[in-house]
PDB file of C-alpha atoms in Angstrom:
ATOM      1  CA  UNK A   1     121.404 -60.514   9.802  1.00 90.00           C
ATOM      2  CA  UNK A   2     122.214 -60.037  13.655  1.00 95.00           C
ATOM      3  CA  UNK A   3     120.796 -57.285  15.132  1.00 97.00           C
ATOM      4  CA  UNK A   4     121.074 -55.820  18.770  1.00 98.00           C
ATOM      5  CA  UNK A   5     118.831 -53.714  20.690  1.00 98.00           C
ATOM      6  CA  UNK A   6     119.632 -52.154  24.237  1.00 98.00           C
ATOM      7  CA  UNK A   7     116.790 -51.540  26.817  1.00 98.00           C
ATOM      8  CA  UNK A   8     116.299 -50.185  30.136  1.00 97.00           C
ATOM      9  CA  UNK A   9     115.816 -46.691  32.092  1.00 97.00           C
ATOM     10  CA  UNK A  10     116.745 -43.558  30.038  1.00 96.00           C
ATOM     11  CA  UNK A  11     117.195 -41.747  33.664  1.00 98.00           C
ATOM     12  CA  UNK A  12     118.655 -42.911  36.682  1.00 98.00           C
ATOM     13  CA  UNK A  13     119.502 -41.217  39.782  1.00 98.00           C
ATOM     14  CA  UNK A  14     123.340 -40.240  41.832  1.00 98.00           C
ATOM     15  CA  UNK A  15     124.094 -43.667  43.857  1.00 97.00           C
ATOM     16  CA  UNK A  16     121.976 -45.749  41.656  1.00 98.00           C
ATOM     17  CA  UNK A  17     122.782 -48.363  39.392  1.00 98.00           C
ATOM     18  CA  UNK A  18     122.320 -48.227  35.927  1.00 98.00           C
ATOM     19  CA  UNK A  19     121.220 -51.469  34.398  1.00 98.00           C
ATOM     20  CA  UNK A  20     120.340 -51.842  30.716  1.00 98.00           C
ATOM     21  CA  UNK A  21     119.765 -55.102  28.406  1.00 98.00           C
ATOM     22  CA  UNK A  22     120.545 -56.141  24.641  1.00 98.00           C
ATOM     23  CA  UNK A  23     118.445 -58.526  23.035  1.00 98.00           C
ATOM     24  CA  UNK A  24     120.335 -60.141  20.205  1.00 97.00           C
ATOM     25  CA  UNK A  25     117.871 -61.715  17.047  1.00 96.00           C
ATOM     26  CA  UNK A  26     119.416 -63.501  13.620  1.00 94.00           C
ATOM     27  CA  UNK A  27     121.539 -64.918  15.640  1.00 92.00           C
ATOM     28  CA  UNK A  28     122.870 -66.669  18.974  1.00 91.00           C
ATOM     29  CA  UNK A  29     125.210 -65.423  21.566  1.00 91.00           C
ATOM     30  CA  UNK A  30     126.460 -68.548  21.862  1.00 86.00           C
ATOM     31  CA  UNK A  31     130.198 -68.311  20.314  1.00 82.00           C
ATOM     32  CA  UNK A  32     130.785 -64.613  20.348  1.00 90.00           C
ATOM     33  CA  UNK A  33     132.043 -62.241  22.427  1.00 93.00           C
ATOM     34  CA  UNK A  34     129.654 -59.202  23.708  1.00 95.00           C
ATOM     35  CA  UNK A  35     130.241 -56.035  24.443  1.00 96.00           C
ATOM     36  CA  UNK A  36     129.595 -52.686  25.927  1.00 98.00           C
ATOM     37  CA  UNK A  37     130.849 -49.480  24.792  1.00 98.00           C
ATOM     38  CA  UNK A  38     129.803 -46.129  26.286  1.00 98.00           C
ATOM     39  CA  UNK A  39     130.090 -42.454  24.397  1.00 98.00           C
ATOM     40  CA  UNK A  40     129.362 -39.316  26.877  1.00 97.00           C
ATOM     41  CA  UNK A  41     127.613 -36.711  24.995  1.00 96.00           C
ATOM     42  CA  UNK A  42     129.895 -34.551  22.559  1.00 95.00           C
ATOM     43  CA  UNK A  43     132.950 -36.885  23.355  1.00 96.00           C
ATOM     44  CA  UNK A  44     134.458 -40.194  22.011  1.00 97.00           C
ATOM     45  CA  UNK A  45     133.951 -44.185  22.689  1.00 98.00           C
ATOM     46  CA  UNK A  46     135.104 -46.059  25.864  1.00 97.00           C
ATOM     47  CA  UNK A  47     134.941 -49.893  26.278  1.00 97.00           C
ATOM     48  CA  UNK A  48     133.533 -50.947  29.175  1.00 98.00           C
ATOM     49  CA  UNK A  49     134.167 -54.275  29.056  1.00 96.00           C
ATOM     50  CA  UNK A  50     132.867 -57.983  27.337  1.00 95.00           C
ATOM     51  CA  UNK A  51     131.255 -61.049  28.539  1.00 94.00           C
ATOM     52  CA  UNK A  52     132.231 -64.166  26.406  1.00 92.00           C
ATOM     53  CA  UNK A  53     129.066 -66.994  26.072  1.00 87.00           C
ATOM     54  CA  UNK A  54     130.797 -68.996  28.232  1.00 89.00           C
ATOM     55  CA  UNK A  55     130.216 -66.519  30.886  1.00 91.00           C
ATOM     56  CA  UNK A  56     133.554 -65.117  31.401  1.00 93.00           C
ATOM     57  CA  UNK A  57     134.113 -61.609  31.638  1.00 95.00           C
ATOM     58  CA  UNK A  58     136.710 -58.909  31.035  1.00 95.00           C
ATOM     59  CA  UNK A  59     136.236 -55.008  32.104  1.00 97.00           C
ATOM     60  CA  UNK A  60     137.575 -51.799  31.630  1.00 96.00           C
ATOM     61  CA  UNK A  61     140.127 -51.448  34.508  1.00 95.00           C
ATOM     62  CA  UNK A  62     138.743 -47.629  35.266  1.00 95.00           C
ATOM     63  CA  UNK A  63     135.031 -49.069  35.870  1.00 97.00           C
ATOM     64  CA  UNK A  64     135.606 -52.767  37.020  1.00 97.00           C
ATOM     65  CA  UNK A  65     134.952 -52.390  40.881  1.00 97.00           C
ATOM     66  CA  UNK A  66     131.713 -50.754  39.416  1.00 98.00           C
ATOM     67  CA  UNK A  67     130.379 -53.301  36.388  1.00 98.00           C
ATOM     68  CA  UNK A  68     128.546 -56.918  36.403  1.00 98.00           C
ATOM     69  CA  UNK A  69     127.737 -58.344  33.056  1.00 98.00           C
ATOM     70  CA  UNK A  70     125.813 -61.588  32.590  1.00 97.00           C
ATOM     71  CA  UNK A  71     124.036 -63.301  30.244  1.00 95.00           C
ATOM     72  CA  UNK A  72     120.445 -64.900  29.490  1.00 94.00           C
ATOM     73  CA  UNK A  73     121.182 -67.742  27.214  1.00 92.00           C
ATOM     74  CA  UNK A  74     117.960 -68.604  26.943  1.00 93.00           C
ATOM     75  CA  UNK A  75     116.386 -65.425  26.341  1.00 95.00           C
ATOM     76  CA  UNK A  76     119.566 -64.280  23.844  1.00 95.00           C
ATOM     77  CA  UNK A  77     120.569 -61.556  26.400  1.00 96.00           C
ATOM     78  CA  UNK A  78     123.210 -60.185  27.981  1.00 97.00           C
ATOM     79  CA  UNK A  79     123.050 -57.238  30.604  1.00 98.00           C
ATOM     80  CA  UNK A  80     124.747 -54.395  31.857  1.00 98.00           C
ATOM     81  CA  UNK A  81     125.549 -53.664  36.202  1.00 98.00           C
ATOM     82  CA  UNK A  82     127.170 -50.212  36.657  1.00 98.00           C
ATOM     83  CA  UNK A  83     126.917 -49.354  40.052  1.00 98.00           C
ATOM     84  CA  UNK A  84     126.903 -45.741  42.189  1.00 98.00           C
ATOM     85  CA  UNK A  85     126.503 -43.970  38.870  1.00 98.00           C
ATOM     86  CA  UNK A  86     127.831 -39.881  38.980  1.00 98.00           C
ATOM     87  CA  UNK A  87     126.446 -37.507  35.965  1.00 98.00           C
ATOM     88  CA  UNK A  88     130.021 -38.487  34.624  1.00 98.00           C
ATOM     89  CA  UNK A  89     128.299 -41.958  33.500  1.00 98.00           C
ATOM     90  CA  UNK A  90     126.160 -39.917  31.522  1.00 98.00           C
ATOM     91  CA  UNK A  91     126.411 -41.468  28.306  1.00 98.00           C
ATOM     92  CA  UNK A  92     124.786 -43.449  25.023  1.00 98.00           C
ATOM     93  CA  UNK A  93     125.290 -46.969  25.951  1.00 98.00           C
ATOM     94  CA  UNK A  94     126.034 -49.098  22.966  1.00 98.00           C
ATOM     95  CA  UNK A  95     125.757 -53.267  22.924  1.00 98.00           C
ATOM     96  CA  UNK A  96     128.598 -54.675  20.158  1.00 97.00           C
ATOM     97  CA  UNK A  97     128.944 -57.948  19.207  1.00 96.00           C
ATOM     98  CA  UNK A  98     132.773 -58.747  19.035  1.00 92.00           C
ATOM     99  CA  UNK A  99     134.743 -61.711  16.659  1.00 79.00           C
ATOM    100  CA  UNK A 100     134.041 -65.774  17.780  1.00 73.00           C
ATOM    101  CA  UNK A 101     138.079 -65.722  18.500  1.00 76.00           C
ATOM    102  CA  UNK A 102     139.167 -62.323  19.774  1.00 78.00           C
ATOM    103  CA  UNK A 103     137.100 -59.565  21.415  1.00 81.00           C
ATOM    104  CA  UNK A 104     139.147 -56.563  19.459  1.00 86.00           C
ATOM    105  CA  UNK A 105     136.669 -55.267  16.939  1.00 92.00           C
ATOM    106  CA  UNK A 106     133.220 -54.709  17.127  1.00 96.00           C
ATOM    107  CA  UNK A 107     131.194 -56.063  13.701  1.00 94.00           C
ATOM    108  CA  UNK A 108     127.064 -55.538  14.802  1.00 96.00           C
ATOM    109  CA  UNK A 109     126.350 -52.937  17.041  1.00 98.00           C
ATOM    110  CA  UNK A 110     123.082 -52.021  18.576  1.00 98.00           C
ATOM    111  CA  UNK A 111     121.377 -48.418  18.074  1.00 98.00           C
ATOM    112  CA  UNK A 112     122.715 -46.940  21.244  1.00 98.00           C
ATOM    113  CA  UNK A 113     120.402 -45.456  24.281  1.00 98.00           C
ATOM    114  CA  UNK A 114     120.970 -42.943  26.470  1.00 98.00           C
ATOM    115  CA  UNK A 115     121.486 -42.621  29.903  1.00 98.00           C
ATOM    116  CA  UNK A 116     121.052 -39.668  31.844  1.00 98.00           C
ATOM    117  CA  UNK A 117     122.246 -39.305  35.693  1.00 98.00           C
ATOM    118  CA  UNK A 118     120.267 -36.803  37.560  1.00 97.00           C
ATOM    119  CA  UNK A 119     118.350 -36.696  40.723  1.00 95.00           C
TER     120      UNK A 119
ATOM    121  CA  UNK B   1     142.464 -38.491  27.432  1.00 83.00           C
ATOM    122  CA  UNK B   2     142.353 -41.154  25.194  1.00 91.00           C
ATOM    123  CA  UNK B   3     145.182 -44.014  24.918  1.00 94.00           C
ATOM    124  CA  UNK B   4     145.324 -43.587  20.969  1.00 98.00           C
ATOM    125  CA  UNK B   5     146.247 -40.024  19.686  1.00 98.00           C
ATOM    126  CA  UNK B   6     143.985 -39.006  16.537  1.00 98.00           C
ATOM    127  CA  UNK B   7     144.127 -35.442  15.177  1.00 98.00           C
ATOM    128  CA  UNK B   8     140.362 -33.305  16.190  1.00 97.00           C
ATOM    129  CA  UNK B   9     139.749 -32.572  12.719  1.00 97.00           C
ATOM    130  CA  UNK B  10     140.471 -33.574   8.877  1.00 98.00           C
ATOM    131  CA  UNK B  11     138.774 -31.805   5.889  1.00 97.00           C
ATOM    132  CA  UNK B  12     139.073 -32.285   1.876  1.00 96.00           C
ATOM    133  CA  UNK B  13     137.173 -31.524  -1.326  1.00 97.00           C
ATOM    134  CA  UNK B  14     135.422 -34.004  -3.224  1.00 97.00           C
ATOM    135  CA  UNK B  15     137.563 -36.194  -5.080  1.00 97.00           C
ATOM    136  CA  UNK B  16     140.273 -35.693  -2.949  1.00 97.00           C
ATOM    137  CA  UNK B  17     142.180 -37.998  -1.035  1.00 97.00           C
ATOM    138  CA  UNK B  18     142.408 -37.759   2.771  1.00 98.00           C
ATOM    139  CA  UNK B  19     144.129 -39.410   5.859  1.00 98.00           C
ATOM    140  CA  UNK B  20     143.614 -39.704   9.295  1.00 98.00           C
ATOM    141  CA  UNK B  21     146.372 -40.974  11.749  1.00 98.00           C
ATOM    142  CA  UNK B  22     146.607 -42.812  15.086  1.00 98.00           C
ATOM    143  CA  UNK B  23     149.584 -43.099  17.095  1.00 98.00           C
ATOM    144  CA  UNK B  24     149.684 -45.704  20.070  1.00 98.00           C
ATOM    145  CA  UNK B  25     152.571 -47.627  21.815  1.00 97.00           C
ATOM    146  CA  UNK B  26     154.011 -50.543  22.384  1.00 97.00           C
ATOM    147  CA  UNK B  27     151.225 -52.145  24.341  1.00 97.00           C
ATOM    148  CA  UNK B  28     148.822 -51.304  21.891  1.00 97.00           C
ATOM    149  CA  UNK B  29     149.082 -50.764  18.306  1.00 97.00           C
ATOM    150  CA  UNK B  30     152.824 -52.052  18.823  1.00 97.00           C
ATOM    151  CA  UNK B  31     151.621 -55.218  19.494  1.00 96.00           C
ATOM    152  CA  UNK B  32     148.015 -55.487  18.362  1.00 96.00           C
ATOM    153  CA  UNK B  33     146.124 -54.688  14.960  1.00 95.00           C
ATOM    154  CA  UNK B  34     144.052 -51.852  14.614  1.00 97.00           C
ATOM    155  CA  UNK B  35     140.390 -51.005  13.669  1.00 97.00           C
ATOM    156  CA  UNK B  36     138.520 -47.913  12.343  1.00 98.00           C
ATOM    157  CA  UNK B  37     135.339 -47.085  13.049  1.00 98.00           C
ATOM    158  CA  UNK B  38     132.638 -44.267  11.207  1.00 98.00           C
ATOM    159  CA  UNK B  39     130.262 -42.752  12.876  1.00 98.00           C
ATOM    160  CA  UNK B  40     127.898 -40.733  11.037  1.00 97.00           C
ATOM    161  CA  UNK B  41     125.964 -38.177  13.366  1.00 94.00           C
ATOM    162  CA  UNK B  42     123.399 -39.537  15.348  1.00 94.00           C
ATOM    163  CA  UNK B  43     124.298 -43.300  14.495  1.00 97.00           C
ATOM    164  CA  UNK B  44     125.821 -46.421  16.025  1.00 98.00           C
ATOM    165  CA  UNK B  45     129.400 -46.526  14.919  1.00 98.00           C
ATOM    166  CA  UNK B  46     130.622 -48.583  12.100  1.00 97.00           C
ATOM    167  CA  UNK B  47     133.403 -51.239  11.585  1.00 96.00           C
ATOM    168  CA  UNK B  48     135.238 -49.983   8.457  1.00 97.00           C
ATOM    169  CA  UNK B  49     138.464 -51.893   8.934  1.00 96.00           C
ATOM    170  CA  UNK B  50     139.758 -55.017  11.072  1.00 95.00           C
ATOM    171  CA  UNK B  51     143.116 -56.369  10.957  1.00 94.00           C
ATOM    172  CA  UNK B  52     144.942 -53.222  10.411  1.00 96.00           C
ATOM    173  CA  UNK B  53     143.819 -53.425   6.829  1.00 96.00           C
ATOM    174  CA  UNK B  54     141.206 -55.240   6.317  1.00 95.00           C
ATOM    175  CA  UNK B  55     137.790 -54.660   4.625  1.00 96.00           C
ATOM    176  CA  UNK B  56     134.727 -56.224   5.533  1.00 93.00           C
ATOM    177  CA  UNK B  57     131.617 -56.676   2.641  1.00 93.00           C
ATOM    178  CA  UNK B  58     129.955 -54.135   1.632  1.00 95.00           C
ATOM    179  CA  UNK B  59     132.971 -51.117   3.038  1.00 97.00           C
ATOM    180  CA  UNK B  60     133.996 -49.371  -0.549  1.00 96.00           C
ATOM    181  CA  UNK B  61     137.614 -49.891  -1.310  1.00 95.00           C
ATOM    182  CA  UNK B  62     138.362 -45.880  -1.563  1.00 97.00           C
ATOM    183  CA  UNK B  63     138.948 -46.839   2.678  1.00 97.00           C
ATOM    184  CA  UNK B  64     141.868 -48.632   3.413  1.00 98.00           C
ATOM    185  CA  UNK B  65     144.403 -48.937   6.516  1.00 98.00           C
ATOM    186  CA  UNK B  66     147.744 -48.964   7.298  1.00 97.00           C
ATOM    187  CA  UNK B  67     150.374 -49.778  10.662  1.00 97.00           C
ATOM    188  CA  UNK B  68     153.434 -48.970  10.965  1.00 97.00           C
ATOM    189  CA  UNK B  69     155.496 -49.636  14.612  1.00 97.00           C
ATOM    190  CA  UNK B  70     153.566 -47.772  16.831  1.00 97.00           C
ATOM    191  CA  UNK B  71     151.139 -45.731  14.509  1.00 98.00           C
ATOM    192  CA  UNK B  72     148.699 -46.198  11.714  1.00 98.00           C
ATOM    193  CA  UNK B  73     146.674 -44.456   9.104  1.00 98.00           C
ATOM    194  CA  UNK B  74     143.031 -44.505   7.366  1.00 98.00           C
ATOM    195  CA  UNK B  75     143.159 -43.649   3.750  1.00 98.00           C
ATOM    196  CA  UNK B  76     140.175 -42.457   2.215  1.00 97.00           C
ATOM    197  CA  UNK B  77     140.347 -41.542  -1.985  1.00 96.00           C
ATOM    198  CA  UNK B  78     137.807 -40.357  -4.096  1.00 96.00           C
ATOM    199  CA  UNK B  79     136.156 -38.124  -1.161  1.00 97.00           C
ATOM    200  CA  UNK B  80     132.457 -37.970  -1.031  1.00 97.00           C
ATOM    201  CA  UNK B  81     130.016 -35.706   0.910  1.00 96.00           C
ATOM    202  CA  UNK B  82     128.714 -38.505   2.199  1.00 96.00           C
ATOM    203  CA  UNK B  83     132.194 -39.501   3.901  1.00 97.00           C
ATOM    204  CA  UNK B  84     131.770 -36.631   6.325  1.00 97.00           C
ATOM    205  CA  UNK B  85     131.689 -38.095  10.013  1.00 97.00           C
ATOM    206  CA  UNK B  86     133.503 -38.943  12.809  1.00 98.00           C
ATOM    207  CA  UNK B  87     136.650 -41.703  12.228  1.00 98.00           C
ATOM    208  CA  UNK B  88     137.778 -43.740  16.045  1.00 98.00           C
ATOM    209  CA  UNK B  89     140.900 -45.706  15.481  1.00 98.00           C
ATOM    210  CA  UNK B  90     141.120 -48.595  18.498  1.00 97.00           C
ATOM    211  CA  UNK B  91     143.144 -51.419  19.238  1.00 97.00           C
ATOM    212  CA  UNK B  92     143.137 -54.207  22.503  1.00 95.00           C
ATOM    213  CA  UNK B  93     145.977 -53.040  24.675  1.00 96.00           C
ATOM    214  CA  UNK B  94     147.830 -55.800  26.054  1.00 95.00           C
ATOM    215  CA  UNK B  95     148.776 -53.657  29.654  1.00 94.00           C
ATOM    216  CA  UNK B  96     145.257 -52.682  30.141  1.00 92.00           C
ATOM    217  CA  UNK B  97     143.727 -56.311  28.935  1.00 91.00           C
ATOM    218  CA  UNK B  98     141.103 -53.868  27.033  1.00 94.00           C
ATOM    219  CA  UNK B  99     139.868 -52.141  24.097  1.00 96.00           C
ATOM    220  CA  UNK B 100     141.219 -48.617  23.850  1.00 97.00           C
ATOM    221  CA  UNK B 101     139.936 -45.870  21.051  1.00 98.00           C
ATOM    222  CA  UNK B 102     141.141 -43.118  19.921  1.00 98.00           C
ATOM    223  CA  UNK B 103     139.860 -39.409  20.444  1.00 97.00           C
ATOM    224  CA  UNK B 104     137.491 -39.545  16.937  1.00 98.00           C
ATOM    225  CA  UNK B 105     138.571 -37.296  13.749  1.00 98.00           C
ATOM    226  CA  UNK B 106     135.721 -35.232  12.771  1.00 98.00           C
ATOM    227  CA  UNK B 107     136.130 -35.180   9.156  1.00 98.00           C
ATOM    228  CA  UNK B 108     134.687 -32.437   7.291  1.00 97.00           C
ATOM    229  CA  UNK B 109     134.081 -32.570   3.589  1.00 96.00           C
ATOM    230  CA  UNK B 110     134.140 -28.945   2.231  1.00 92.00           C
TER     231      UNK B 110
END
């Protein structure tokens, strides 16, 4: 069974950049799209965007000059970049793993951590 | 302001049978198929139907979707305490090259 797990700071400061990691086990990111989705507390889900294993990308239009994604093959990673971070990018960050063919739905998901924004 | 349009809230009695709609456009659900998502408080959410109507293991068949044009709908019969949570409808929008969700239903089973 694939499983996900996000890591990194639960606080980061104004101007910062947020980075956080998923660590994928029963399974390889090879052949799958990944993805991260965000939820601010109290409110709904926004995509932020997917990295495919070959190491293409695709983000959210509204946070793109803001987000890097990458992947660690050899670790089973892939990482989050969001850059000069407000208390509006407060949020639980979620890792997803998306379909082999089509990055529209989101089967695994990881638990979710959050991110506060505060000085 | 979400793309997708969901209604805040839903409620029903056990037993009963409850839906929850989603209304995109063109560049979305128009053209695209749609997935539903639960999310029980404090939890990850949770794919409950792909491919507009589609089931995967282990998702009870008292949940089942439906499109139509620009809209669909998440059916849920037989209504169980245990169904109370928060419903996201998304789809991948062909203008924005992205996923987009909908606001969430908070369904409440009374």
């Amino acid at each position: 069974q694939v499983q996900l797990q996000e890591s990194g700071p639960g606080l980061v400061k104004p101007s910062e950049t947020l980075s956080l990691t998923c660590t994928v086990s029963g399974g390889s990111i090879s052949s799958y799209y990944w993805s991260w989705i965000r939820q601010p507390p109290g409110k709904g889900l926004e995509w932020i965007g997917y990295i495919y294993y070959t190491g293409s990308t695709n983000y959210n239009p509204s946070l793109k000059s803001r987000v890097t994604m990458s992947e660690d093959t050899s670790k089973n990673q892939f990482s989050l970049k969001l850059s000069s971070v407000t208390a509006a990018d407060t949020a639980v960050y979620y890792c997803a793993r998306a379909g082999s063919s089509s990055a529209d739905y989101f089967d695994h998901w990881g638990q979710g951590t959050l991110v506060t924004v505060s000085s | 302001q979400s793309v997708l349009t969901q209604p805040p809230s839903a409620s029903g009695t056990p037993g009963q049978r409850v839906t929850i709609s989603c209304s995109g456009s063109s560049s979305n659900i128009g053209r695209n198929t749609v997935i539903w998502y639960q999310q029980l408080p404090g939890t990850a959410p949770k794919l409950l139907i792909h491919t507009n109507n589609q089931r995967p293991s282990g998702v009870p068949d008292r949940f089942s979707g439906s499109k139509s044009g620009t809209s669909a709908s998440l059916a849920l019969s037989g209504l169980q305490s245990e169904d109370e949570a928060d419903y996201y409808c998304a789809a991948w929008d062909d203008s924005l090259k992205g996923v987009v969700f909908g606001g969430g239903t908070k369904l409440t089973v009374l």
